[in-house]
PDB file of C-alpha atoms in Angstrom:
ATOM      1  CA  MET A 238     167.118  -8.320  48.239  1.00 47.00           C
ATOM      2  CA  ARG A 239     167.873  -4.548  47.354  1.00 46.00           C
ATOM      3  CA  ASN A 240     164.784  -3.782  48.061  1.00 46.00           C
ATOM      4  CA  LYS A 241     164.471  -5.174  51.306  1.00 44.00           C
ATOM      5  CA  VAL A 242     168.085  -3.245  51.951  1.00 44.00           C
ATOM      6  CA  ILE A 243     166.340   0.278  51.059  1.00 47.00           C
ATOM      7  CA  GLU A 244     163.075  -0.385  53.206  1.00 46.00           C
ATOM      8  CA  GLN A 245     165.068  -1.768  56.044  1.00 45.00           C
ATOM      9  CA  LEU A 246     166.879   2.074  55.697  1.00 45.00           C
ATOM     10  CA  MET A 247     163.990   3.984  55.839  1.00 48.00           C
ATOM     11  CA  GLU A 248     162.212   1.921  58.619  1.00 46.00           C
ATOM     12  CA  HIS A 249     164.578   4.200  60.268  1.00 44.00           C
ATOM     13  CA  MET A 250     164.698   7.263  58.955  1.00 50.00           C
ATOM     14  CA  SER A 251     162.070  10.192  59.196  1.00 47.00           C
ATOM     15  CA  ILE A 252     159.735  11.339  55.948  1.00 48.00           C
ATOM     16  CA  ALA A 253     161.735  13.864  54.892  1.00 47.00           C
ATOM     17  CA  HIS A 254     165.202  11.896  54.083  1.00 51.00           C
ATOM     18  CA  ILE A 255     162.842   9.666  51.652  1.00 55.00           C
ATOM     19  CA  PHE A 256     164.164  12.878  49.484  1.00 51.00           C
ATOM     20  CA  LYS A 257     167.674  11.838  49.720  1.00 49.00           C
ATOM     21  CA  TYR A 258     167.600   8.464  48.379  1.00 52.00           C
ATOM     22  CA  ILE A 259     164.864   9.471  45.295  1.00 53.00           C
ATOM     23  CA  TRP A 260     168.443  10.777  44.269  1.00 50.00           C
ATOM     24  CA  ASN A 261     170.781   8.250  44.549  1.00 52.00           C
ATOM     25  CA  TYR A 262     168.474   5.195  43.843  1.00 49.00           C
ATOM     26  CA  PRO A 263     166.595   4.472  40.609  1.00 49.00           C
ATOM     27  CA  PRO A 264     163.216   5.414  41.172  1.00 46.00           C
ATOM     28  CA  ARG A 265     161.705   1.860  40.395  1.00 42.00           C
ATOM     29  CA  ASP A 266     164.158   0.066  42.863  1.00 43.00           C
ATOM     30  CA  VAL A 267     162.826   2.511  45.362  1.00 43.00           C
ATOM     31  CA  LEU A 268     159.531   2.871  44.664  1.00 39.00           C
ATOM     32  CA  SER A 269     157.976  -0.482  46.293  1.00 38.00           C
ATOM     33  CA  SER A 270     159.659   0.128  49.587  1.00 42.00           C
ATOM     34  CA  LEU A 271     158.912   3.369  49.713  1.00 38.00           C
ATOM     35  CA  LEU A 272     155.287   2.480  49.713  1.00 36.00           C
ATOM     36  CA  ARG A 273     155.220  -0.865  52.211  1.00 37.00           C
ATOM     37  CA  ARG A 274     156.828   2.275  54.634  1.00 40.00           C
ATOM     38  CA  ILE A 275     154.661   4.784  53.673  1.00 33.00           C
ATOM     39  CA  PHE A 276     151.034   3.350  54.340  1.00 34.00           C
ATOM     40  CA  LYS A 277     152.332   1.317  57.607  1.00 37.00           C
ATOM     41  CA  ASN A 278     154.540   4.351  59.656  1.00 38.00           C
ATOM     42  CA  THR A 279     153.370   7.230  58.587  1.00 39.00           C
ATOM     43  CA  THR A 280     149.625   9.463  57.851  1.00 48.00           C
ATOM     44  CA  TRP A 281     151.129  10.776  54.731  1.00 64.00           C
ATOM     45  CA  ASP A 282     148.006   8.168  53.136  1.00 82.00           C
ATOM     46  CA  TYR A 283     147.521   8.164  49.194  1.00 92.00           C
ATOM     47  CA  SER A 284     145.323   4.746  49.503  1.00 92.00           C
ATOM     48  CA  MET A 285     141.218   5.546  47.976  1.00 94.00           C
ATOM     49  CA  GLU A 286     139.930   4.992  50.952  1.00 94.00           C
ATOM     50  CA  LYS A 287     142.790   8.688  52.056  1.00 94.00           C
ATOM     51  CA  VAL A 288     142.154  10.416  49.389  1.00 96.00           C
ATOM     52  CA  VAL A 289     138.737   9.766  48.038  1.00 96.00           C
ATOM     53  CA  ASN A 290     137.624  10.551  52.074  1.00 95.00           C
ATOM     54  CA  SER A 291     140.380  14.213  51.737  1.00 95.00           C
ATOM     55  CA  LYS A 292     137.994  16.791  51.694  1.00 95.00           C
ATOM     56  CA  LYS A 293     141.280  18.611  50.853  1.00 94.00           C
ATOM     57  CA  HIS A 294     142.737  16.119  47.897  1.00 96.00           C
ATOM     58  CA  MET A 295     138.871  16.223  46.368  1.00 97.00           C
ATOM     59  CA  ASN A 296     138.031  19.663  46.334  1.00 97.00           C
ATOM     60  CA  VAL A 297     137.943  20.515  42.863  1.00 96.00           C
ATOM     61  CA  GLN A 298     138.372  23.987  43.701  1.00 97.00           C
ATOM     62  CA  TYR A 299     141.428  24.383  45.734  1.00 96.00           C
ATOM     63  CA  LEU A 300     143.862  23.930  43.057  1.00 96.00           C
ATOM     64  CA  ILE A 301     142.758  26.731  40.732  1.00 98.00           C
ATOM     65  CA  ASP A 302     142.253  28.715  43.473  1.00 98.00           C
ATOM     66  CA  ARG A 303     145.475  28.555  45.476  1.00 97.00           C
ATOM     67  CA  TRP A 304     146.835  29.042  41.377  1.00 98.00           C
ATOM     68  CA  GLU A 305     145.288  32.183  40.668  1.00 97.00           C
ATOM     69  CA  ARG A 306     145.587  33.643  44.495  1.00 98.00           C
ATOM     70  CA  TYR A 307     149.744  33.241  44.595  1.00 98.00           C
ATOM     71  CA  TRP A 308     150.044  34.898  41.125  1.00 98.00           C
ATOM     72  CA  ARG A 309     147.776  37.546  42.282  1.00 97.00           C
ATOM     73  CA  VAL A 310     149.744  37.924  45.222  1.00 97.00           C
ATOM     74  CA  ILE A 311     152.812  37.950  43.064  1.00 97.00           C
ATOM     75  CA  GLU A 312     151.796  40.492  40.906  1.00 96.00           C
ATOM     76  CA  ASN A 313     150.122  43.359  43.707  1.00 95.00           C
ATOM     77  CA  ARG A 314     154.235  43.575  45.747  1.00 95.00           C
ATOM     78  CA  ASN A 315     156.019  43.729  43.106  1.00 95.00           C
ATOM     79  CA  ARG A 316     153.767  44.962  40.472  1.00 92.00           C
ATOM     80  CA  ASP A 317     156.199  43.246  37.736  1.00 89.00           C
ATOM     81  CA  CYS A 318     154.305  40.647  34.975  1.00 89.00           C
ATOM     82  CA  SER A 319     156.205  37.372  35.616  1.00 92.00           C
ATOM     83  CA  ARG A 320     152.551  35.054  35.419  1.00 95.00           C
ATOM     84  CA  LEU A 321     153.178  35.297  31.653  1.00 95.00           C
ATOM     85  CA  LEU A 322     156.255  33.273  31.909  1.00 96.00           C
ATOM     86  CA  PHE A 323     153.776  30.618  33.240  1.00 98.00           C
ATOM     87  CA  ASN A 324     151.819  30.091  30.573  1.00 97.00           C
ATOM     88  CA  PHE A 325     151.603  26.304  29.887  1.00 98.00           C
ATOM     89  CA  GLU A 326     150.970  26.784  26.614  1.00 97.00           C
ATOM     90  CA  GLY A 327     153.706  24.252  24.776  1.00 97.00           C
ATOM     91  CA  LYS A 328     155.927  23.851  28.134  1.00 98.00           C
ATOM     92  CA  THR A 329     157.257  20.915  29.554  1.00 98.00           C
ATOM     93  CA  VAL A 330     156.154  20.903  33.440  1.00 98.00           C
ATOM     94  CA  LEU A 331     157.807  19.354  36.820  1.00 98.00           C
ATOM     95  CA  GLU A 332     155.703  19.604  40.089  1.00 98.00           C
ATOM     96  CA  LEU A 333     158.318  18.414  43.194  1.00 97.00           C
ATOM     97  CA  GLY A 334     155.837  16.724  46.216  1.00 95.00           C
ATOM     98  CA  CYS A 335     152.325  16.887  43.818  1.00 96.00           C
ATOM     99  CA  GLY A 336     150.411  14.987  46.055  1.00 95.00           C
ATOM    100  CA  PRO A 337     148.691  12.035  45.218  1.00 96.00           C
ATOM    101  CA  LEU A 338     146.210  13.843  42.164  1.00 98.00           C
ATOM    102  CA  PHE A 339     148.233  15.095  39.641  1.00 98.00           C
ATOM    103  CA  GLY A 340     148.658  18.426  41.251  1.00 98.00           C
ATOM    104  CA  TRP A 341     148.739  21.221  38.976  1.00 98.00           C
ATOM    105  CA  GLY A 342     149.399  18.439  36.145  1.00 98.00           C
ATOM    106  CA  PRO A 343     145.879  18.363  34.582  1.00 98.00           C
ATOM    107  CA  MET A 344     145.291  22.282  34.843  1.00 98.00           C
ATOM    108  CA  ALA A 345     148.743  22.553  33.141  1.00 98.00           C
ATOM    109  CA  LEU A 346     147.780  20.265  30.374  1.00 97.00           C
ATOM    110  CA  ASN A 347     144.185  22.230  29.600  1.00 96.00           C
ATOM    111  CA  LEU A 348     146.423  25.047  29.227  1.00 96.00           C
ATOM    112  CA  GLY A 349     147.995  23.604  26.546  1.00 96.00           C
ATOM    113  CA  ALA A 350     151.321  21.747  28.357  1.00 97.00           C
ATOM    114  CA  ASN A 351     152.674  19.100  26.354  1.00 96.00           C
ATOM    115  CA  ALA A 352     153.893  17.085  29.079  1.00 96.00           C
ATOM    116  CA  TYR A 353     153.727  16.992  32.633  1.00 98.00           C
ATOM    117  CA  TYR A 354     156.689  15.266  34.945  1.00 97.00           C
ATOM    118  CA  TYR A 355     156.002  14.593  38.534  1.00 97.00           C
ATOM    119  CA  HIS A 356     157.960  13.637  41.447  1.00 95.00           C
ATOM    120  CA  ASP A 357     156.078  12.651  44.358  1.00 94.00           C
ATOM    121  CA  PRO A 358     157.360   8.850  46.080  1.00 90.00           C
ATOM    122  CA  PHE A 359     154.204   8.749  48.117  1.00 92.00           C
ATOM    123  CA  LEU A 360     151.708   8.775  44.950  1.00 95.00           C
ATOM    124  CA  ASN A 361     149.588   5.612  44.507  1.00 95.00           C
ATOM    125  CA  ARG A 362     148.723   5.099  40.545  1.00 96.00           C
ATOM    126  CA  ALA A 363     146.728   2.584  41.298  1.00 95.00           C
ATOM    127  CA  THR A 364     144.505   5.449  43.136  1.00 96.00           C
ATOM    128  CA  VAL A 365     144.682   7.631  40.716  1.00 97.00           C
ATOM    129  CA  GLU A 366     143.698   5.970  37.685  1.00 98.00           C
ATOM    130  CA  SER A 367     140.893   4.028  39.084  1.00 98.00           C
ATOM    131  CA  GLU A 368     136.871   4.603  38.027  1.00 98.00           C
ATOM    132  CA  GLU A 369     135.910   5.978  41.534  1.00 98.00           C
ATOM    133  CA  ILE A 370     138.672   8.599  40.508  1.00 98.00           C
ATOM    134  CA  ARG A 371     138.055   9.450  37.546  1.00 98.00           C
ATOM    135  CA  GLU A 372     134.356  10.121  38.354  1.00 98.00           C
ATOM    136  CA  LYS A 373     134.278  11.586  41.446  1.00 98.00           C
ATOM    137  CA  TYR A 374     137.875  13.814  41.173  1.00 98.00           C
ATOM    138  CA  PHE A 375     138.890  14.108  37.418  1.00 98.00           C
ATOM    139  CA  PHE A 376     135.360  14.622  35.503  1.00 98.00           C
ATOM    140  CA  PRO A 377     134.602  17.702  38.133  1.00 98.00           C
ATOM    141  CA  PHE A 378     138.218  19.234  37.541  1.00 98.00           C
ATOM    142  CA  TRP A 379     138.024  19.197  34.097  1.00 98.00           C
ATOM    143  CA  ARG A 380     134.082  21.065  34.227  1.00 97.00           C
ATOM    144  CA  GLU A 381     136.544  23.484  36.984  1.00 97.00           C
ATOM    145  CA  LEU A 382     138.641  24.559  33.930  1.00 97.00           C
ATOM    146  CA  GLU A 383     136.608  24.334  31.824  1.00 96.00           C
ATOM    147  CA  ALA A 384     134.630  26.944  33.571  1.00 97.00           C
ATOM    148  CA  ASN A 385     137.706  28.620  34.545  1.00 96.00           C
ATOM    149  CA  PHE A 386     139.704  28.873  31.421  1.00 95.00           C
ATOM    150  CA  GLY A 387     137.144  27.580  28.627  1.00 92.00           C
ATOM    151  CA  SER A 388     136.859  24.703  26.867  1.00 90.00           C
ATOM    152  CA  ASN A 389     139.834  24.045  24.751  1.00 88.00           C
ATOM    153  CA  GLY A 390     138.041  21.693  22.259  1.00 88.00           C
ATOM    154  CA  MET A 391     139.069  19.009  24.117  1.00 90.00           C
ATOM    155  CA  ASP A 392     135.824  16.635  25.662  1.00 94.00           C
ATOM    156  CA  PHE A 393     136.555  15.032  28.606  1.00 97.00           C
ATOM    157  CA  SER A 394     137.356  11.029  27.379  1.00 97.00           C
ATOM    158  CA  VAL A 395     139.787  13.439  25.591  1.00 96.00           C
ATOM    159  CA  PHE A 396     140.903  15.232  28.797  1.00 96.00           C
ATOM    160  CA  TYR A 397     141.539  12.371  30.721  1.00 98.00           C
ATOM    161  CA  GLN A 398     143.368  10.252  28.161  1.00 96.00           C
ATOM    162  CA  ALA A 399     145.736  12.284  27.093  1.00 94.00           C
ATOM    163  CA  MET A 400     146.417  13.106  31.302  1.00 96.00           C
ATOM    164  CA  ILE A 401     146.978   9.619  31.642  1.00 97.00           C
ATOM    165  CA  LYS A 402     149.310   9.045  29.323  1.00 97.00           C
ATOM    166  CA  ARG A 403     151.355  12.770  29.312  1.00 97.00           C
ATOM    167  CA  CYS A 404     151.209  12.811  33.200  1.00 97.00           C
ATOM    168  CA  SER A 405     154.173  10.693  33.918  1.00 96.00           C
ATOM    169  CA  GLU A 406     156.359  10.447  36.970  1.00 95.00           C
ATOM    170  CA  ILE A 407     160.271  11.915  35.875  1.00 94.00           C
ATOM    171  CA  ASP A 408     163.546   9.783  36.190  1.00 89.00           C
ATOM    172  CA  PHE A 409     166.379  12.979  37.796  1.00 84.00           C
ATOM    173  CA  HIS A 410     168.963  10.546  35.841  1.00 80.00           C
ATOM    174  CA  LYS A 411     167.971  10.664  32.363  1.00 79.00           C
ATOM    175  CA  GLN A 412     166.393  14.122  32.767  1.00 70.00           C
ATOM    176  CA  ASN A 413     168.798  16.859  31.579  1.00 74.00           C
ATOM    177  CA  GLU A 414     167.431  20.801  30.643  1.00 73.00           C
ATOM    178  CA  ASN A 415     164.379  19.384  28.921  1.00 91.00           C
ATOM    179  CA  VAL A 416     161.875  21.109  31.385  1.00 97.00           C
ATOM    180  CA  ASP A 417     160.856  24.773  31.239  1.00 98.00           C
ATOM    181  CA  LEU A 418     158.877  25.234  34.181  1.00 99.00           C
ATOM    182  CA  ILE A 419     159.093  23.665  38.058  1.00 99.00           C
ATOM    183  CA  LEU A 420     155.942  24.050  40.267  1.00 99.00           C
ATOM    184  CA  SER A 421     157.017  23.302  44.125  1.00 98.00           C
ATOM    185  CA  ASN A 422     154.777  24.026  46.733  1.00 97.00           C
ATOM    186  CA  SER A 423     155.329  23.449  51.270  1.00 96.00           C
ATOM    187  CA  VAL A 424     157.691  21.016  49.233  1.00 96.00           C
ATOM    188  CA  LEU A 425     161.468  22.286  49.815  1.00 98.00           C
ATOM    189  CA  GLU A 426     161.131  22.917  53.961  1.00 97.00           C
ATOM    190  CA  HIS A 427     160.247  19.362  54.685  1.00 94.00           C
ATOM    191  CA  ILE A 428     163.796  17.880  52.792  1.00 94.00           C
ATOM    192  CA  PRO A 429     166.667  17.861  55.164  1.00 94.00           C
ATOM    193  CA  ARG A 430     168.673  20.621  55.564  1.00 92.00           C
ATOM    194  CA  HIS A 431     171.708  18.911  54.067  1.00 92.00           C
ATOM    195  CA  ASP A 432     170.365  17.798  51.250  1.00 95.00           C
ATOM    196  CA  VAL A 433     168.496  20.711  49.496  1.00 97.00           C
ATOM    197  CA  ALA A 434     171.480  22.605  48.227  1.00 97.00           C
ATOM    198  CA  HIS A 435     171.755  19.312  45.925  1.00 95.00           C
ATOM    199  CA  ILE A 436     168.745  18.880  45.160  1.00 95.00           C
ATOM    200  CA  SER A 437     167.967  22.920  44.214  1.00 97.00           C
ATOM    201  CA  SER A 438     171.142  21.605  42.111  1.00 96.00           C
ATOM    202  CA  LYS A 439     169.553  18.599  40.574  1.00 94.00           C
ATOM    203  CA  LEU A 440     166.286  21.152  39.687  1.00 96.00           C
ATOM    204  CA  PHE A 441     169.115  23.079  37.648  1.00 96.00           C
ATOM    205  CA  SER A 442     170.311  20.405  35.532  1.00 94.00           C
ATOM    206  CA  ILE A 443     166.952  19.645  34.539  1.00 95.00           C
ATOM    207  CA  LEU A 444     165.209  22.723  33.551  1.00 96.00           C
ATOM    208  CA  LYS A 445     166.193  24.285  29.933  1.00 96.00           C
ATOM    209  CA  PRO A 446     168.229  27.688  30.110  1.00 97.00           C
ATOM    210  CA  GLY A 447     165.798  30.612  30.437  1.00 97.00           C
ATOM    211  CA  GLY A 448     163.106  28.077  31.803  1.00 98.00           C
ATOM    212  CA  HIS A 449     161.371  29.254  35.179  1.00 98.00           C
ATOM    213  CA  PHE A 450     160.869  27.946  38.592  1.00 99.00           C
ATOM    214  CA  LEU A 451     158.210  28.762  41.112  1.00 99.00           C
ATOM    215  CA  HIS A 452     158.403  27.841  44.911  1.00 99.00           C
ATOM    216  CA  CYS A 453     156.337  27.721  47.499  1.00 99.00           C
ATOM    217  CA  VAL A 454     157.248  27.571  51.322  1.00 99.00           C
ATOM    218  CA  ASP A 455     155.746  27.970  54.640  1.00 98.00           C
ATOM    219  CA  PHE A 456     158.406  27.804  57.026  1.00 98.00           C
ATOM    220  CA  GLY A 457     155.737  27.953  60.361  1.00 96.00           C
ATOM    221  CA  SER A 458     155.435  24.888  62.159  1.00 94.00           C
ATOM    222  CA  HIS A 459     153.041  22.833  60.176  1.00 91.00           C
ATOM    223  CA  GLY A 460     150.754  22.432  64.357  1.00 84.00           C
ATOM    224  CA  PHE A 461     154.255  22.030  65.893  1.00 82.00           C
ATOM    225  CA  GLY A 462     153.124  23.817  69.291  1.00 80.00           C
ATOM    226  CA  GLY A 463     150.174  25.982  67.868  1.00 82.00           C
ATOM    227  CA  GLU A 464     149.099  27.950  64.440  1.00 87.00           C
ATOM    228  CA  GLY A 465     152.322  30.344  63.582  1.00 90.00           C
ATOM    229  CA  PHE A 466     155.735  29.857  64.513  1.00 95.00           C
ATOM    230  CA  GLY A 467     153.765  27.808  67.554  1.00 93.00           C
ATOM    231  CA  LYS A 468     157.031  26.722  69.667  1.00 92.00           C
ATOM    232  CA  LEU A 469     159.609  26.458  66.596  1.00 95.00           C
ATOM    233  CA  TYR A 470     161.816  29.215  67.871  1.00 96.00           C
ATOM    234  CA  HIS A 471     161.513  27.979  71.360  1.00 94.00           C
ATOM    235  CA  ALA A 472     164.082  25.142  69.595  1.00 93.00           C
ATOM    236  CA  ASN A 473     167.350  25.311  68.180  1.00 95.00           C
ATOM    237  CA  SER A 474     168.237  27.003  64.719  1.00 95.00           C
ATOM    238  CA  ASP A 475     170.229  23.352  63.922  1.00 92.00           C
ATOM    239  CA  GLU A 476     167.799  20.705  64.691  1.00 88.00           C
ATOM    240  CA  GLU A 477     165.393  19.505  62.295  1.00 87.00           C
ATOM    241  CA  LEU A 478     162.019  19.021  63.764  1.00 85.00           C
ATOM    242  CA  HIS A 479     158.892  16.713  62.733  1.00 78.00           C
ATOM    243  CA  ASN A 480     159.877  17.112  58.926  1.00 88.00           C
ATOM    244  CA  LEU A 481     160.878  20.651  59.029  1.00 95.00           C
ATOM    245  CA  ASN A 482     164.701  22.123  58.190  1.00 96.00           C
ATOM    246  CA  LEU A 483     164.289  25.177  60.081  1.00 97.00           C
ATOM    247  CA  LEU A 484     165.836  27.019  56.997  1.00 98.00           C
ATOM    248  CA  ARG A 485     164.006  29.650  57.097  1.00 98.00           C
ATOM    249  CA  MET A 486     163.940  33.192  54.101  1.00 98.00           C
ATOM    250  CA  SER A 487     167.717  34.160  53.362  1.00 98.00           C
ATOM    251  CA  ASP A 488     168.793  30.304  53.276  1.00 98.00           C
ATOM    252  CA  ILE A 489     165.751  29.642  50.587  1.00 99.00           C
ATOM    253  CA  GLU A 490     167.455  32.349  48.395  1.00 99.00           C
ATOM    254  CA  SER A 491     171.088  31.537  49.175  1.00 98.00           C
ATOM    255  CA  ILE A 492     170.527  27.637  48.204  1.00 99.00           C
ATOM    256  CA  LEU A 493     168.897  28.714  45.248  1.00 99.00           C
ATOM    257  CA  VAL A 494     171.286  31.795  44.043  1.00 99.00           C
ATOM    258  CA  ASN A 495     174.089  28.803  44.795  1.00 98.00           C
ATOM    259  CA  SER A 496     172.493  26.398  42.456  1.00 98.00           C
ATOM    260  CA  GLY A 497     172.998  29.105  39.745  1.00 98.00           C
ATOM    261  CA  PHE A 498     169.720  30.328  40.103  1.00 99.00           C
ATOM    262  CA  GLU A 499     168.505  33.758  39.139  1.00 98.00           C
ATOM    263  CA  LEU A 500     165.906  35.270  41.769  1.00 98.00           C
ATOM    264  CA  ALA A 501     163.620  37.184  40.205  1.00 97.00           C
ATOM    265  CA  HIS A 502     161.992  37.991  43.964  1.00 96.00           C
ATOM    266  CA  ALA A 503     161.159  35.964  47.145  1.00 98.00           C
ATOM    267  CA  THR A 504     157.310  37.284  47.591  1.00 98.00           C
ATOM    268  CA  VAL A 505     155.956  37.170  50.958  1.00 98.00           C
ATOM    269  CA  TYR A 506     152.815  36.138  51.225  1.00 98.00           C
ATOM    270  CA  HIS A 507     151.942  35.727  54.812  1.00 97.00           C
ATOM    271  CA  SER A 508     154.401  37.374  57.659  1.00 97.00           C
ATOM    272  CA  VAL A 509     154.416  37.215  61.837  1.00 96.00           C
ATOM    273  CA  ALA A 510     155.751  40.099  63.896  1.00 95.00           C
ATOM    274  CA  ILE A 511     158.381  38.461  66.474  1.00 95.00           C
ATOM    275  CA  ASP A 512     159.215  39.030  69.747  1.00 95.00           C
ATOM    276  CA  ARG A 513     162.881  38.290  70.607  1.00 95.00           C
ATOM    277  CA  SER A 514     162.377  37.741  73.737  1.00 95.00           C
ATOM    278  CA  LYS A 515     160.256  34.664  72.953  1.00 94.00           C
ATOM    279  CA  VAL A 516     163.382  33.030  70.108  1.00 97.00           C
ATOM    280  CA  ASN A 517     165.946  31.080  71.329  1.00 97.00           C
ATOM    281  CA  LYS A 518     169.370  32.417  70.717  1.00 97.00           C
ATOM    282  CA  SER A 519     170.829  30.504  68.302  1.00 98.00           C
ATOM    283  CA  TRP A 520     168.321  32.303  65.665  1.00 98.00           C
ATOM    284  CA  GLY A 521     170.469  36.018  66.205  1.00 97.00           C
ATOM    285  CA  HIS A 522     171.390  36.017  63.572  1.00 97.00           C
ATOM    286  CA  TYR A 523     168.138  35.941  61.140  1.00 98.00           C
ATOM    287  CA  SER A 524     166.667  39.765  60.556  1.00 97.00           C
ATOM    288  CA  ASP A 525     163.479  39.819  61.458  1.00 96.00           C
ATOM    289  CA  GLU A 526     162.227  40.250  57.907  1.00 96.00           C
ATOM    290  CA  ALA A 527     164.081  36.077  58.084  1.00 97.00           C
ATOM    291  CA  LEU A 528     162.013  35.304  61.015  1.00 98.00           C
ATOM    292  CA  GLY A 529     159.009  36.674  60.464  1.00 98.00           C
ATOM    293  CA  ALA A 530     158.392  35.210  56.932  1.00 98.00           C
ATOM    294  CA  GLN A 531     156.140  32.611  57.357  1.00 98.00           C
ATOM    295  CA  VAL A 532     154.896  31.672  53.531  1.00 98.00           C
ATOM    296  CA  VAL A 533     157.457  32.896  50.823  1.00 99.00           C
ATOM    297  CA  LEU A 534     156.668  32.517  46.824  1.00 99.00           C
ATOM    298  CA  PHE A 535     159.824  32.295  45.371  1.00 99.00           C
ATOM    299  CA  VAL A 536     160.291  33.201  41.555  1.00 99.00           C
ATOM    300  CA  GLY A 537     163.299  33.076  39.115  1.00 98.00           C
ATOM    301  CA  SER A 538     164.939  31.224  36.703  1.00 98.00           C
ATOM    302  CA  LYS A 539     168.051  30.016  34.892  1.00 98.00           C
ATOM    303  CA  PRO A 540     170.034  32.350  33.265  1.00 97.00           C
ATOM    304  CA  ARG A 541     170.371  31.804  29.247  1.00 94.00           C
ATOM    305  CA  HIS A 542     173.947  30.616  27.782  1.00 77.00           C
TER     306      HIS A 542
END
């Protein structure tokens, strides 16, 4: 009965609003209702057919290249050694919105992480653990990891079994200060704006003192009205469009700091020159930098006691 109530509520929610309920209901109650809704009403379909036929999801070089590229940008812009803090050896890792195939989890475990937690209500374990995905994705991914980072002494079968065992969904109601690293890629911009601060506080509570985070946020249009920012700035800044909360770089910075995090830097990866004459007046309180920052990499930590 409880699951049916949750499912009925979600029928009238945007994808982004689902995140609110993940924090307010036990995961097992939410998951079955989520999956029914997802496959019927959205394109966030992580079924076997969709995943196997996705060039993006099945590209075993994609996540490695993205990880390396992000750190090249951060190091080039800031001239620091932040990447050394994200050494996976012996760490417990959480990835928010990992996608259909454990995201950076296999890489983290291959590089020595003790455990990898994920939070993605769309992930389907039956798909992930299927023989087809094992052979078509995880085996070539393992070979790519070996080629890029060297052998860790595990053959594929040992690596695969360890990965399946050590990749698990996080229970936010039980975890407390036991995660070393938090990662997310293009997730924070999809969470309803009135929930972002609450979720940031939740993340703060599960991160160990001295733990670190990397959030990549895409403030662009995500296809709404074209590339870049498209028609996004034609809308009122208080609106939420196409599962985008329309928060800007300065908003995310404030939310992270107000949650208690120390922000080392917000690195602008991609930016676009803004023509103020074509921007809705409701955006007037933002600086040109905040409006023009399209993709930003936020790196920081939780202070030690």
